[in-house]
Every structure is written in C-alpha cells, then in structure tokens.
Amino acid sequence: MNSFGQKLRFSTFGESHGTALGCILDGVPAGLKIDEEYIQSELDRRKPGKSEFETARKEADKVEILSGTFEGLSTGTPIAMVIYNTNQKSKDYSNIKDVFRPGHADFTYFHKYGIRDYRGGGRSSARETAARVAAGAIAKLMLKTLDIEIFSGICEVAGIKSEDFNYPHAKNSIIYALDKNKEEAQKEAILEAKNNHDSVGGVSRVLIIGTPIGLGQPLYYKLDGVLADAMMGINAVKAVEIGDGVLSASALGSANNDEIRQNGFESNHAGGILGGISNGEDIVMNVYFKPTPSIFKEQHTINTQNEELDFALKGRHDPCVAIRGTVVCESMAALVIADMILLNMGSNMDGIKKYYK
Amino acid sequence: MNSFGQKLRFSTFGESHGTALGCILDGVPAGLKIDEEYIQSELDRRKPGKSEFETARKEADKVEILSGTFEGLSTGTPIAMVIYNTNQKSKDYSNIKDVFRPGHADFTYFHKYGIRDYRGGGRSSARETAARVAAGAIAKLMLKTLDIEIFSGICEVAGIKSEDFNYPHAKNSIIYALDKNKEEAQKEAILEAKNNHDSVGGVSRVLIIGTPIGLGQPLYYKLDGVLADAMMGINAVKAVEIGDGVLSASALGSANNDEIRQNGFESNHAGGILGGISNGEDIVMNVYFKPTPSIFKEQHTINTQNEELDFALKGRHDPCVAIRGTVVCESMAALVIADMILLNMGSNMDGIKKYYK
Amino acid sequence: MNSFGQKLRFSTFGESHGTALGCILDGVPAGLKIDEEYIQSELDRRKPGKSEFETARKEADKVEILSGTFEGLSTGTPIAMVIYNTNQKSKDYSNIKDVFRPGHADFTYFHKYGIRDYRGGGRSSARETAARVAAGAIAKLMLKTLDIEIFSGICEVAGIKSEDFNYPHAKNSIIYALDKNKEEAQKEAILEAKNNHDSVGGVSRVLIIGTPIGLGQPLYYKLDGVLADAMMGINAVKAVEIGDGVLSASALGSANNDEIRQNGFESNHAGGILGGISNGEDIVMNVYFKPTPSIFKEQHTINTQNEELDFALKGRHDPCVAIRGTVVCESMAALVIADMILLNMGSNMDGIKKYYK
Amino acid sequence: MNSFGQKLRFSTFGESHGTALGCILDGVPAGLKIDEEYIQSELDRRKPGKSEFETARKEADKVEILSGTFEGLSTGTPIAMVIYNTNQKSKDYSNIKDVFRPGHADFTYFHKYGIRDYRGGGRSSARETAARVAAGAIAKLMLKTLDIEIFSGICEVAGIKSEDFNYPHAKNSIIYALDKNKEEAQKEAILEAKNNHDSVGGVSRVLIIGTPIGLGQPLYYKLDGVLADAMMGINAVKAVEIGDGVLSASALGSANNDEIRQNGFESNHAGGILGGISNGEDIVMNVYFKPTPSIFKEQHTINTQNEELDFALKGRHDPCVAIRGTVVCESMAALVIADMILLNMGSNMDGIKKYYK
C-alpha cells in the first residue's frame, strides 16, 4: 500500500539505489498553475549533501514532470513526477547484504517479503521522501490559492529545546532551527554525535495557517488522526502531538479548554482541531524523530542465517534525520490539508446547490 | 467517513441521544466462534456509571447481533451490532442548544455541517466508542485464535505517573491503574478535580503481545501510522507515541537502537515496530488524553448567533475520560492488528502458493 | 466487502432469514430533508408478495432510521436503517441444508467460506436488496433537489420486447412494464412459466434525466464503469449495456457517433456518457436478468458430501426476478449518480475557489 | 481516480501526446520472477502500426521498469513502469484544438475540467491502455504460477459473428479472429469501412481458465461486478456480458441453470460465476466495442465557443478499436483475477491458521 490520501491521492515508487523514484499525484484540480521552479525549490530544501549536518550523499534530485499538465496548467489528470538516482554507491552496502542493521527495517522487510533490496535500505530508505516533497509542493501551490500556508522548523535537537518559534528564521537556517538562540548549541550537539560515530534525535514543529473551519471527515478520517498517520509514517518518527499534546494529559480541563469570544478562541491548546475538525485557528503539531539508526559504532546484530556478529556500519548518513525530515513533515501536512479541502466539499446541501446551480 | 480498516473494516453509526448506535464489522473470516458473552463483557468494561470516577449516566450497553453469524460461528458476511440508548436525558442539553461548549466539537460541527444534533454532543460524543468496543471484541476473539493478546491500563493521571506496568492489576482496578502504588493518588486527583467542578487528563498504555513478524503495509499503511490514526481518532486524544516515543527524540542512536541476538532483540525502544512493520517484540504505545472538556465551571463562550456569554455546563460527565478511554484504545488496537493480519497475507509468492495449493 | 461508493458510501448487512437487514449510508450531505414516507414508498415498490407475479413471501419491509437525522434533516453523520425480517419460513429450507441448488450461490459460498447460512440463501439472497432500495431512496431525495430523476421499467420478459418506453406507465404496472401493448403477453409468459414450475428472465431499462455534464471520475471510476459494476452486482444480472450497447458493436462509426449542435446532441447512441463522463443527455441502460434459478422442477445436483441427487426446490419464489429487480436498478443508479455528484466537486480550481471564497 | 484494484492496485498516468505514460503496480507479492521480455511481448501485441487493420501511428512502446524488482524478482514494493512517447504528431491535432469531435470525450473533458489537452485526445486516448497491458502482463505472470491463464479473441466484427472460438488461432491472427472461417469476411468489413472513411465495431471474447472456486468478494466487490467495471472502463466499450449474458434474459430457468454432478457443472451458462464468486468453471465474457469515433467523414459539431461547424477528422486511427482492445480486455481481466486471488486469502479461519501457523 503505497498510496496516501482519498481525493488528492499520491502513490510513490522507488528505492534508494534503484533507477529512479517518483510519484503519481492524482486528483489535482484542473487549472492550477504548476510552477516547476517552486517544486524544484522544495526538493532542494530536502535534498542531501547541503552541509556537514547532513549525509554526504550528493543527489541533484532533479524532478521531471511526465504527465498531467498542459501549457503550464494542471488538467485534472494524474501528475507523474520522476527523480532519477545519480549518486548511488551501492558498493557501500555490499557488507550489509546479509546483515540486519539495528534500528533499521532490514529485519522486518526480510521476514515479511522473504527478499530484500539491501542497497541503502531499498524501499525503506528515507530517500523515498523526495517523492513526497514533490507531491507536497503541488499541494502547497494549491493551498496558496486559498491563502493556506504551511511552515515548519526544528524545535528540539538532542534534548535542546527551542524557546522561540521563529519560522522565517528556520526557513533560512541550515538546520532549520526555530530558535536562533539555541541553534548553535543544537548544531554542536549534532557534530559532537557525528564525531562520536553516533547520531541524535530531534523534533519538528509544523504550523498551518489559514485553514478554513470545517476540514476533517469524522469519525474515521479526522484531521488529527490523518495528520498523525501522515507524520508517524515518516521514516524515524516515533511520536506525534497536536497542540499541547502530551502536556494536555497533565492539565486540568479548566486550563486546557480554549474559551471562545466573538473574534475567535482565547487560546489554542487544541492546536486548531476540535472533534477532528479544524476550528480556524492555527494548526500546530510536534513530530518526534528518533536518532538516525545508521551509526558507525559497533553493534550486536545477526545476519540472514541467524548468526550473531558485531557490526559497524559504513557509508554516508545524516547525523540527525529530523532536519531534512522537517521538510517532509511540511509536505505531508500540505497533502493532508489539500485532501481535506477537497473532501470537505459536499458536506452540506447548501454548498452543493451553490456549486451546481 | 465513518469506516476504518481495509480488509477488516468497521463502520459505525449513532449519536449520543439518538435511538441507537452500532456498527457493521465487515471482513470477519468465516468460522470464528462469536462469543456473545465475551463481547458483552468488553462493553461492560467501557460502559459508564460503574463508579464515582465515571459519569453517572447509566447505560446497560446491551449489544445485539443482527447478522453475520450462524449457529454461533461467523459466516464471512457483515456482522451488524446494535446498542439501543436507554438513559438519555436530552433535557439536560436544552441549555446548550445554541451554545458552543469550549473544548467540544460543537463549534466545528456547526460550521462544517450547518446543523447540529446538540443532544450530548450528538455524533461527536464519546458514546460512539461503544460501537468500537463491540467491533474490537470480535477482533480480539480472532486474534486470540492466533495467540495475540492486547492489554492496557492507565499509566498517568493528572501528571501522576506509573512506575510499574501491571496489566493484570489494571484489568481489575476501578480506574484501570497500572501501578497499584500510584492508584490511590491518581484516584484522589480525579476526585479533587471533580469536587472542584473540573476534570483531569490521563495517559493510556497499550501492550500487544504475540504479533508475528511482518504486520504493516509500507509505506502508507504502516503499522505505526495506522495505530497513530486509530488512537488519535479516539475522542480527547492529543498525542500518541510508539515505544520510547517522545523520549527517543532526545536519545543518542547508540542508546536508542535495539541490538539483535539470535533469540531476539536486546531491548525494545522501538516498541515492536521497525520501518512500519512489526518485528515480533511487544508492541507498546502511550495514548495521551486531554482532560474532559465538559466541566461545571463558568467559561467564556459564544452561541450560534455569535453572542458572547458566560456558561457553566450541567449534566453528567466523566471527570477523566482516559479511564474508560483505555478500553477503547485496546479495541482500536485489536481492530488494527486484525486488519494487518489479513492484509499481510499475500505479501510473498511462497505464502500464496502454500495457501492455494 | 459489503460497501459501495466513494463519497456517498453505503454498507449493507443481513441475511434472508436472519434477525434483520439494513444499511449504513455514509456521506449524505447535511441539511437534506429526509422524507421517511418516501423511503417507505420506495421499499413498498420492491417488497414481495404484491401479486401473483412475485413470490408469496409477505414482508412488511418496514424501515426504521436509527441515526443521522435530527428534526427531519440529515446531519452529515451516517444514516443507519434497519428492516426486521418477519415472515421467514426457515423450515422451508431444511431440505436444502446440505444441497447446492443449481444456479444459486450455495456452492460458491460453501467453498469460499467453509460454512453457509442455507436459510433462503442467507446473504446471497436478493432479500438484501431491500437495504439498497432504502439507501437509494435517500440518494433520490438528494438528486431531486438538483432536478435529477431516475426512472425504470421492464422492457423485455421471456424474449417479449417492448417497442415503447413509457416510464409513467411502468410505474403503475404490476410488472413495471414499459410497453402497455406488450404487458399482457409478458404477464402470460410469466404465469405460464410459473405454472410449469419454471421461471423466466427479463430486462430492466433505466433512464436518468437531468444530470449535469461532468459526472464520472476517469479513468478508473468512470460513470459507465461504475454503473456497470452496480448493475452487474445485482442478483441474477448477467449483462449490462449503456446506450446502444450491444448494437453499437455492429454499427458503423458514421451511424453511431452522436453529432453535436448548439442546442445539444442530435442523437443519443452513447446513452449520455462519453469517455466515462456524463454529457448532459439522458443516461440510458439496459440490465439483463437471468431467470430465477429457484424452480420447482427436478434438477441434478450434489450435496456437501459430494453425493449426486435429483432435487426439486420448495418454498416461495419470484417467477421473474427482473420485475422487482428493476426497482433495485433504479436505486443503485441513484446511489451511483449521487456519489458522482459529490466526487465531481473539486474537479477544477474555479469551482473550488467559488466554494471556499 | 486513476487507480484500479484493491490489494493489487495499479495507477496509471500519461497522455497520448505527452512525454510518457506508465503505471505503478502496487501489491505484487515478493518473489515473483519478473520476465521483462514477456511484458514487452504483451505490449507488442497491443502496439499500433502492425498492419493495415490498425492505426498507422508507429510506437515502439518500449517499457522500462523503474522500481520494485531486485535481481529479477519482485520485492513486494511498487513496480513503476514507463513508456516514452516517440511518434506523436501533435500538429495533426491543431485543427481540433477548439473542436469537439463527435463520439469522443473532448466535450465532456472540456466541461468537467475547464481545460483540455486536445493533442490526440490527451488522457482520454486509448493510448493509455498500454500502461494497462504492462501491468496486466505482471498479473499474468503471477497467475501463471497458480496455473490460471487468460485468453481472448475477436468474436464479432461489423456484425459478422464467429461460430468457433479458437483461442490459439486468435493469438496468431492479425485481427485476433477467433473463427478462421469468418476471419476474411471480418477483415474485408474493416477495410471496406476504412476505405469509406468510416469505422466498425466489434466484440472481444475473454476466457479465463484455472481459477479456483471462491474468487470474488460479495456483495460489493463481486467478481462479475468488478469485471464489468474493468471492461466497461476500456475505451469504446458499451456493453459487457458474463456467460450467456444477454441471451439468458430470454431463457427459461430450467434451461439456464447449470446442473451439478460430482465432477463439476454439466453446462456453463453462468460463465463461471455464481453469486459473484467463481465456481471453478471457465470464466467467459463478451465485451462490446463501439466503432472508432474517429472517422474521416464530415460530421456536425460545435467548437468551444459553441459555434456550429462541419468537421472531417484527419490523422491516424484504428478502423476497428476492438482488435487491439481485446489485448486490453485480457490485461484488465488478469488484473482483476490477480486482485481477487489476494483478496480471497483470509476468507475463513482455517486458511488464516494454515497461513500463520
């Protein structure tokens, strides 16, 4: 099951060291200006090799559109996009051919499928998320026409928490840091782990502004539920919270409720979602990434013959996957919101009559 | 969208103060013994009015099976179950007819649909979760035949955290407390909030044992992603974590990776899921519930005419929704795992040939 | 898989001789007036026992709405409807407990599921179609607000073809005959077969008027494809044609093309659908029903122990299932069109902006 | 909605004169030998320009696999395939830029989407079916491992009907004719129409052998219903019948029922499907194609400004789309059967226990 979304539905393909990866984005409304430079610029934000805080693998991540547009506009037909892999060093992986890397999906893929493309993790590699970013860029273009925008940044690295959420700063930070006063410490933590042949975890914070009231299809395609699925499904994510999230579980009802006045809510503990439906406030999420499982320290593991061995990984890896991951969070959020925009149409007869008459 | 699951799919209906609520559970394999007493016993665990820690609304929550079984066995056809409402006091809600209760879905439903069944929150009431428990009970029966079991309990109330996870104790605790040494303090916190016309949040911990390796359909129907959706979609849930979850984001890779030996993993930081697929270890999740939004303190709000008012709720409400919510978490987990059991069949040709030949 | 539709989705449950049958209709827009008398009147058109041309089984087919409406209007939440069985004579079926009736699904259900509710065919009985008619009635109510209407009638019985398609006549005909000049001959053919302990086939013709241009979601949820699925899925249907259908395969392109003028198409060989999308003309379909497999003549068959026997059925059966089947065709058509109305919203950016701004 | 299937799901993209077309086939079980030569040979059967009975457009239709295989085997991940367009003559279409060709989808696409890629019909062109054949070839490879095979041929052209169904002959016939005694007359009818600047319709007959009993997911993913959708969704198809189909509607029950003996059914009027489930007999379908709407005679039409004009098409077109269409019928049938093979697993507890234990 390699598709996501109901009315705006994308399907991805591709492995880390295969010929190409890409996606089909189905359900894009006709008449949307498809700004290819913008799509590429989004891919550039996620692409590897931009700094010492990322893997050294260099990929141009040049996206090509194969279908679905005509004279610069979407036609309502599926938009296929492809990104050819160029910088595979599959030889780096010959030593893991029969070995299950701890913290990776090698073990589970092998047992589920009985066969495994071990080169760079194959399909389970975060390289696949390039396709999500390409699809997400088109979702963002669609949302912009409705004045909906999505931002994100890193609010925690290795336990060093942001106290400020400065999204414009994050956009230009090499580690997408939200708090410029914490940025240096966060960078140091990453480099220290890297130098120790280790890795660190981090947290991405996502902000969605401008959503109309009413997005979300209760009770089993709720906005928060689907966002949780979308975020948890990103490689290395282990927790998701909406609004106050974890903290709300230790709060009193009187403190946690967002009281309402004529001009809106007096607070936003709920993170913009009530009963699974957007309430018009900012939607806020935190997405928790575990540390990159690829480390260069020796670890216990087994191979496909169930023999024990001590194993130290080689190759090129991100010391903190949350950094590039935050771009993927934005993209997935955009895809969810755009899908919900489409699904929400037809919720009531007034809207239907207005549309058809 | 009131359905959940792919091959084992349930669809629920019903409002808090309507005639009845219930569900259709579709995709139950034929030949499963449908133990109606067991299903009722699961509903009894969730039903309200059992103690001072719960709402005083008394509902028998007697479930009737309308279809899908024959001579005590499932037939492979849809199992419909219905629970008639008996203890509605809709008059309790006449004062909220035009008022949006803070923290509730009143505001969002009204704006999305243009009409709202205000009685007890209508469809957005947690009363609907009775149907999930009925469906979940059948999923549990199916899982038991494969030696898969699901447990849960409350691991935190009002910030008071469990240090022990004693699932058998939780099963018999009136507040489903996992740590008997914390239980009294947790109870007191609930009653204190209740006496103050307030409410508290809490955390449910879910444990799934016996899952085979290989459950989960990457990349967009991953086991962790779907569990996150299933849990986040439960009323009042604001965060979900798998395994070490939030904590893993501040860990080092060398500490967070679960090393592997011939007899299995040496630790379980991952919570039993790698790359979205079960790895055969225990699956562990924490589910964070906000405090019940229904409180008896006066709060600022507006009505459907956008007039401001100060409002204090009446009626009968749970002071801590996490308690009964933990049964719902179990049920949803069971439904997800059973669905994944079915979906996983056909992952590779060897399994298919074995099945058909 | 007991659900149909994408945005307007219904799920049915129930067996011929079980406690009840019914459905959940999900995705009905809020604010639709739910006319219960109309729904019942549609069920009355399909219900058995109205004449000698139908089975003698008497069922009130009284429908109850359990959820999804408030003060007479839909609320956007699932509408559950239930019909209790009242006139089962399950004893009639004790003799088929272990026998596979020729032409029935007994054989296939037994082998697929390993268990079979033999009473009246269980789930495979056309009795389930009562639930479709209930759901279809609500779809029709929705379509009426958009001036879309659906008619049908019998255009062939036992090879006796209509030369006139008089839908108002059909509505009042006891066999729903479209051609009053053929009606008597068609009736005689039915009674003759019945008296011979045999049965006859027939053809239903469905007409949909008032559809806007643009319904249908190519390339794999085309309007004609989905209608074909919907019709072929009705019990006893063996062929479906759109517009000229079978005949068009022997026509020349110059004769079969519908030329276009300012005020519309000059002919309607296409039956209102081009490229899987409605073109604004009348949608016309023919649905071919095989003769009722339940006959009282002796036939060769086997039992569950694979023993051969000669077998003559007992019980009460329709001599021509097409007759009551035509009401089901209408209902399924209504459900398809209403679904397509909802799905079509969001096809282009202009419509989306108009909706949201 | 450009995807088809539930567990084996394919999604296509591409326009007649765009850069490329292709598909993602998701859900292929791991461990299947992916014979690329076979896939290409299937595409070669459908590709245009092979004879005077087909369009003169020459396309190599060379398929490239971009993902989902490793060392010649499927890995359980999505298989993406792409076919680059090479022989577009888009200039041929400049004269239809603003004109709606009668019998084509130009009119409906324009009104639905507000924009139209007019070059060769864009997405609505039958050129897209190349992607179906590529996906279908993999489905056939999967089915072969289970001894299921699919054949087809042309059983009628321009009203000239086959009296013999010789599938091996059809495979080698340039017009895929089933009856070699009718083949010449059928060829002449095609050429005569072609010479008259006209076109003819035809009928494809599809035969599926070796299916196990039990395929089909009643009541709303029935084998016959889904086949009907799959066939009706092929360009130019206007009718579908299973088994005796249309004829069964004029038969008596006693003649139409297939009686059963220990070694199987005594006849196969049902075409191998009872109650929407395969009964182990051959599955037989007829698929009716209208004549190609692209003809070179002058016809009445309008343009996008709603001006009337007389219009004669230019370009290169098949005089009888049924011919190459029959390969597409086979492919779609293979995809449906393979999907049903996967879906059927898990129908009963015995099968599940056998699979997991």
mmCIF file with all atom_site columns, N, CA and C in Angstrom, chain C residues 8 138 145 197 245:
data_model
loop_
_atom_site.group_PDB
_atom_site.id
_atom_site.type_symbol
_atom_site.label_atom_id
_atom_site.label_alt_id
_atom_site.label_comp_id
_atom_site.label_asym_id
_atom_site.label_entity_id
_atom_site.label_seq_id
_atom_site.pdbx_PDB_ins_code
_atom_site.Cartn_x
_atom_site.Cartn_y
_atom_site.Cartn_z
_atom_site.occupancy
_atom_site.B_iso_or_equiv
_atom_site.pdbx_formal_charge
_atom_site.auth_seq_id
_atom_site.auth_comp_id
_atom_site.auth_asym_id
_atom_site.auth_atom_id
_atom_site.pdbx_PDB_model_num
ATOM 1  N N  . LEU C 1 8   ? -20.322 9.033   -1.237  1.00 0.00 ? 8   LEU C N  1
ATOM 2  C CA . LEU C 1 8   ? -21.592 8.568   -0.700  1.00 0.00 ? 8   LEU C CA 1
ATOM 3  C C  . LEU C 1 8   ? -21.460 7.060   -0.670  1.00 0.00 ? 8   LEU C C  1
ATOM 4  N N  . ILE C 1 138 ? -32.827 7.616   -0.334  1.00 0.00 ? 138 ILE C N  1
ATOM 5  C CA . ILE C 1 138 ? -32.208 8.852   0.169   1.00 0.00 ? 138 ILE C CA 1
ATOM 6  C C  . ILE C 1 138 ? -31.373 9.508   -0.928  1.00 0.00 ? 138 ILE C C  1
ATOM 7  N N  . THR C 1 145 ? -33.290 17.409  -5.333  1.00 0.00 ? 145 THR C N  1
ATOM 8  C CA . THR C 1 145 ? -33.006 18.826  -5.044  1.00 0.00 ? 145 THR C CA 1
ATOM 9  C C  . THR C 1 145 ? -32.163 19.443  -6.148  1.00 0.00 ? 145 THR C C  1
ATOM 10 N N  . HIS C 1 197 ? -43.744 -24.730 -13.290 1.00 0.00 ? 197 HIS C N  1
ATOM 11 C CA . HIS C 1 197 ? -42.694 -24.870 -12.268 1.00 0.00 ? 197 HIS C CA 1
ATOM 12 C C  . HIS C 1 197 ? -41.345 -24.358 -12.770 1.00 0.00 ? 197 HIS C C  1
ATOM 13 N N  . GLY C 1 245 ? -25.288 0.086   -26.695 1.00 0.00 ? 245 GLY C N  1
ATOM 14 C CA . GLY C 1 245 ? -24.682 -1.115  -26.140 1.00 0.00 ? 245 GLY C CA 1
ATOM 15 C C  . GLY C 1 245 ? -24.299 -2.170  -27.139 1.00 0.00 ? 245 GLY C C  1
#
